[in-house]
Amino acid sequence: MKLLLLVIALVSSGWMLCFSDAKAEASNTDVVRLTNGEWPPFMSEHYKNYGAASDIVSRAFALQGINVEYGFFMWDKAMKLAAAGQWDGSIVWSWNQEREQIFHYSDPVITLRTIFFHRVDTLFDWKNWSDLEGKKVGATRGYYYGEDFKKAEENQLIEVVRQDTDLQNIKLLLRRKIDLFVVDTEIGYELLNTHFPSGIRQLVTSHPRTLRETSFHLLLNRSVKQSEYLLSLFNVGLKELKNRGEYDRIMDDVIQGHYRLNKKK
């Protein structure tokens, strides 16, 4: 009888230990820590809900009972911290082969069109990459603009001038230090609307031809415990967000400028 009671006690203790471990493991997934950066109106420490893309990620996780903690860094550092596993992941990034070795990719959070901005007093048109020969193009460090852009730079078809921020590139364009600035449509116009008066904004326009259409994703480090599980939760939450119509309302708010805390007239 003593032996039987001992066995029962050991089994019960083991079950309780497993239950406690499972409970602790579940609680560890209650918060996801993600690096972030300045990319208005989609991501910004100074925007409502940290910008539209941050809002989408937070809401999708919240529908699955997960909270999100953001840390804001320069983009190169944001990627390095997430790649090193010091943070669980990062938002939002386009796909490339190198990153896929380190991260799991979510379903697309947002999809954007990359175009060229130029001054209105500069006659500019292009149909293929050869039309860009000799152009000085502003780009932002840490951004990937696609294989065609990369090849044009490597073949010295274009001269690429890189800055730390998109805003610095807009300023170079206004000062005629570069001919073109490559940026996603909403990002370019958000910069113009939030940092320059009307008279200055009217000096810049964009070309309608798309360099590429790009999807941007939540990245979770493969080495982080339960990253695949967290990613599956996020994808389910994102789908639910769209089914509820909340996703479309968020994107409408981007166009209306509702994510700016202090909207310019």
Coordinates of C-alpha atoms in Angstrom, one line a residue:
M1 CA 0.0 0.0 0.0
K2 CA 2.8 2.4 0.8
L3 CA 4.4 1.6 -2.5
L4 CA 1.2 2.3 -4.3
L5 CA 0.7 5.6 -2.5
L6 CA 4.3 6.6 -3.4
V7 CA 3.7 5.8 -7.1
I8 CA 0.5 7.9 -7.0
A9 CA 2.3 10.7 -5.3
L10 CA 5.1 10.7 -7.9
V11 CA 2.8 10.5 -10.8
S12 CA 0.7 13.4 -9.4
S13 CA 3.8 15.5 -8.8
G14 CA 5.0 14.8 -12.3
W15 CA 1.6 15.8 -13.8
M16 CA 1.5 19.0 -11.7
L17 CA 5.1 19.8 -12.8
C18 CA 4.1 19.3 -16.4
F19 CA 1.0 21.4 -16.0
S20 CA 3.0 24.2 -14.3
D21 CA 5.6 24.1 -17.1
A22 CA 2.9 24.3 -19.8
K23 CA 1.2 27.1 -17.9
A24 CA 4.4 29.0 -17.6
E25 CA 5.2 28.4 -21.3
A26 CA 1.8 29.7 -22.3
S27 CA 2.2 32.8 -20.1
N28 CA 5.6 33.5 -21.8
T29 CA 3.7 34.0 -25.1
D30 CA 1.4 36.7 -23.7
V31 CA 3.8 39.4 -24.9
V32 CA 5.7 39.6 -28.2
R33 CA 8.7 42.0 -28.3
L34 CA 9.2 43.5 -31.8
T35 CA 11.7 46.0 -33.1
N36 CA 10.2 48.9 -35.0
G37 CA 11.3 52.2 -36.7
E38 CA 10.3 55.4 -38.3
W39 CA 8.4 54.9 -41.5
P40 CA 5.3 57.1 -41.3
P41 CA 2.4 56.7 -41.7
F42 CA 2.8 53.0 -41.2
M43 CA 5.3 53.0 -38.3
S44 CA 6.3 55.8 -36.0
E45 CA 7.0 56.3 -32.3
H46 CA 5.2 59.6 -32.7
Y47 CA 2.0 58.5 -34.4
K48 CA -1.3 57.2 -33.1
N49 CA -1.0 53.5 -32.1
Y50 CA 2.6 53.8 -33.5
G51 CA 1.3 54.0 -37.1
A52 CA -1.0 51.9 -39.3
A53 CA 1.2 48.8 -39.7
S54 CA 2.0 48.7 -36.0
D55 CA -1.8 49.1 -35.3
I56 CA -2.6 46.2 -37.6
V57 CA 0.0 43.9 -36.0
S58 CA -1.1 44.9 -32.4
R59 CA -4.8 44.3 -33.2
A60 CA -4.2 41.0 -35.0
F61 CA -2.2 39.7 -32.0
A62 CA -4.8 41.2 -29.5
L63 CA -7.5 39.1 -31.1
Q64 CA -5.5 36.1 -30.1
G65 CA -4.9 37.3 -26.6
I66 CA -1.3 38.5 -27.2
N67 CA 0.1 41.9 -26.3
V68 CA 2.9 43.6 -28.3
E69 CA 5.9 45.6 -27.0
Y70 CA 7.7 47.7 -29.5
G71 CA 11.2 49.1 -29.4
F72 CA 12.1 51.9 -31.9
F73 CA 15.5 51.9 -33.5
M74 CA 17.3 53.0 -36.7
W75 CA 16.5 50.3 -39.3
D76 CA 19.9 48.7 -39.5
K77 CA 19.9 48.3 -35.7
A78 CA 16.3 47.1 -35.6
M79 CA 17.2 44.2 -37.9
K80 CA 20.4 43.3 -36.1
L81 CA 18.7 43.2 -32.7
A82 CA 15.9 41.0 -34.1
A83 CA 18.3 38.7 -36.0
A84 CA 20.4 38.3 -32.8
G85 CA 17.4 37.1 -30.9
Q86 CA 17.5 40.0 -28.4
W87 CA 14.0 40.8 -29.6
D88 CA 11.4 38.3 -30.8
G89 CA 11.1 39.8 -34.2
S90 CA 10.6 43.0 -36.2
I91 CA 8.0 44.8 -38.3
V92 CA 7.5 45.2 -41.3
W93 CA 9.9 43.9 -43.9
S94 CA 9.8 42.7 -47.5
W95 CA 11.0 39.2 -48.4
N96 CA 14.6 38.4 -49.2
Q97 CA 16.5 35.1 -49.2
E98 CA 19.0 36.1 -46.5
R99 CA 16.3 37.2 -44.0
E100 CA 14.3 34.0 -44.6
Q101 CA 17.2 32.0 -43.2
I102 CA 16.8 33.8 -39.9
F103 CA 13.0 34.6 -39.7
H104 CA 9.6 33.2 -40.2
Y105 CA 7.5 35.4 -42.4
S106 CA 3.9 36.2 -41.7
D107 CA 1.1 36.7 -44.2
P108 CA 1.4 40.2 -45.7
V109 CA 0.6 43.0 -43.3
I110 CA 0.6 45.7 -46.0
T111 CA 1.3 45.9 -49.7
L112 CA 2.7 49.0 -51.3
R113 CA 3.8 50.4 -54.6
T114 CA 7.4 51.8 -55.0
I115 CA 7.7 54.8 -57.4
F116 CA 10.1 57.6 -58.2
F117 CA 9.5 61.1 -56.8
H118 CA 11.0 64.1 -58.7
R119 CA 10.8 67.9 -58.8
V120 CA 7.9 69.3 -60.9
D121 CA 10.3 71.5 -62.8
T122 CA 12.3 68.4 -63.9
L123 CA 11.0 66.7 -67.1
F124 CA 11.0 63.0 -66.3
D125 CA 9.5 60.0 -67.9
W126 CA 10.6 56.4 -68.0
K127 CA 9.4 53.1 -69.5
N128 CA 12.4 50.9 -68.9
W129 CA 15.6 51.0 -66.9
S130 CA 17.7 52.2 -69.7
D131 CA 15.7 55.5 -69.5
L132 CA 17.3 56.1 -66.1
E133 CA 20.9 56.1 -67.3
G134 CA 23.0 58.7 -65.6
K135 CA 20.3 59.6 -63.0
K136 CA 21.4 60.3 -59.5
V137 CA 18.9 58.4 -57.3
G138 CA 18.3 58.9 -53.6
A139 CA 17.8 55.7 -51.5
T140 CA 17.6 55.0 -47.8
R141 CA 20.1 52.8 -45.9
G142 CA 18.8 49.4 -44.9
Y143 CA 16.0 49.3 -47.5
Y144 CA 15.8 46.8 -50.3
Y145 CA 14.3 48.0 -53.6
G146 CA 14.2 44.8 -55.6
E147 CA 16.6 43.0 -57.9
D148 CA 16.1 45.4 -60.9
F149 CA 17.2 48.4 -58.8
K150 CA 20.1 46.4 -57.4
K151 CA 21.3 45.4 -60.9
A152 CA 20.9 49.0 -62.2
E153 CA 23.2 50.2 -59.4
E154 CA 25.7 47.3 -59.8
N155 CA 25.9 48.0 -63.6
Q156 CA 26.4 51.7 -62.9
L157 CA 23.3 52.6 -64.9
I158 CA 22.3 54.8 -62.0
E159 CA 24.2 56.5 -59.3
V160 CA 22.7 55.7 -55.9
V161 CA 23.1 58.2 -53.0
R162 CA 22.1 56.7 -49.7
Q163 CA 20.9 58.6 -46.6
D164 CA 19.8 57.4 -43.1
T165 CA 16.2 58.5 -43.6
D166 CA 13.6 59.1 -46.2
L167 CA 13.2 62.7 -45.0
Q168 CA 16.9 63.4 -45.8
N169 CA 16.3 62.2 -49.3
I170 CA 13.3 64.5 -49.8
K171 CA 15.4 67.4 -48.7
L172 CA 18.1 66.4 -51.1
L173 CA 15.5 66.3 -53.9
L174 CA 14.3 69.7 -53.0
R175 CA 17.8 71.1 -53.1
R176 CA 18.5 69.4 -56.5
K177 CA 21.3 67.2 -55.0
I178 CA 19.6 64.2 -56.5
D179 CA 17.4 63.7 -59.6
L180 CA 15.0 61.1 -58.2
F181 CA 14.0 59.6 -54.9
V182 CA 12.7 56.0 -54.7
V183 CA 10.0 55.5 -52.1
D184 CA 6.6 53.9 -51.6
T185 CA 3.7 56.2 -52.6
E186 CA 2.1 56.7 -49.2
I187 CA 5.4 57.2 -47.5
G188 CA 6.6 59.9 -49.9
Y189 CA 3.4 61.9 -49.7
E190 CA 3.2 61.5 -45.9
L191 CA 6.7 63.0 -45.6
L192 CA 5.8 66.0 -47.8
N193 CA 2.5 66.6 -45.9
T194 CA 4.0 66.4 -42.5
H195 CA 7.3 68.2 -42.8
F196 CA 6.8 70.9 -45.4
P197 CA 4.5 73.9 -46.0
S198 CA 2.1 73.8 -49.0
G199 CA 4.3 76.0 -51.2
I200 CA 7.3 73.6 -50.8
R201 CA 5.1 70.5 -51.2
Q202 CA 4.0 71.7 -54.6
L203 CA 7.6 71.5 -55.8
V204 CA 7.6 67.7 -55.8
T205 CA 5.6 65.2 -57.7
S206 CA 5.8 61.5 -58.5
H207 CA 5.8 59.3 -61.6
P208 CA 2.9 56.8 -61.8
R209 CA 5.0 53.9 -63.2
T210 CA 5.6 51.3 -60.5
L211 CA 9.1 50.0 -59.9
R212 CA 7.6 47.1 -58.0
E213 CA 4.7 46.2 -55.8
T214 CA 5.9 44.8 -52.5
S215 CA 4.3 43.0 -49.6
F216 CA 5.6 43.7 -46.1
H217 CA 5.5 41.2 -43.2
L218 CA 5.9 40.6 -39.6
L219 CA 9.2 38.7 -39.0
L220 CA 9.7 36.3 -36.0
N221 CA 13.1 34.9 -35.3
R222 CA 13.3 31.2 -35.9
S223 CA 15.4 30.7 -32.8
V224 CA 12.7 32.2 -30.5
K225 CA 10.7 29.7 -28.6
Q226 CA 7.2 29.1 -30.0
S227 CA 7.8 31.5 -32.9
E228 CA 5.9 29.3 -35.4
Y229 CA 3.0 29.0 -33.0
L230 CA 3.0 32.8 -32.5
L231 CA 3.1 33.3 -36.2
S232 CA 0.1 31.0 -36.7
L233 CA -1.8 33.0 -34.1
F234 CA -0.9 36.2 -35.8
N235 CA -2.1 35.0 -39.2
V236 CA -5.4 33.9 -37.8
G237 CA -5.8 37.3 -36.1
L238 CA -4.9 39.2 -39.3
K239 CA -7.5 37.2 -41.2
E240 CA -10.1 37.9 -38.6
L241 CA -9.2 41.6 -38.7
K242 CA -9.9 41.7 -42.4
N243 CA -13.1 39.7 -42.1
R244 CA -14.4 42.3 -39.5
G245 CA -13.7 45.2 -41.9
E246 CA -11.2 46.7 -39.4
Y247 CA -8.3 46.3 -41.8
D248 CA -9.9 48.4 -44.6
R249 CA -10.9 51.1 -42.0
I250 CA -7.2 51.3 -40.9
M251 CA -6.0 51.7 -44.5
D252 CA -8.7 54.4 -45.1
D253 CA -7.4 56.2 -42.0
V254 CA -3.9 56.2 -43.6
I255 CA -5.3 58.1 -46.6
Q256 CA -7.2 60.6 -44.4
G257 CA -4.1 61.2 -42.2
H258 CA -5.8 60.1 -39.0
Y259 CA -2.6 58.4 -37.7
R260 CA -0.8 61.8 -37.4
L261 CA -1.1 63.1 -33.8
N262 CA -0.8 66.7 -35.1
K263 CA -2.1 67.0 -38.6
K264 CA -0.9 69.8 -40.7
K265 CA -3.3 72.0 -42.5

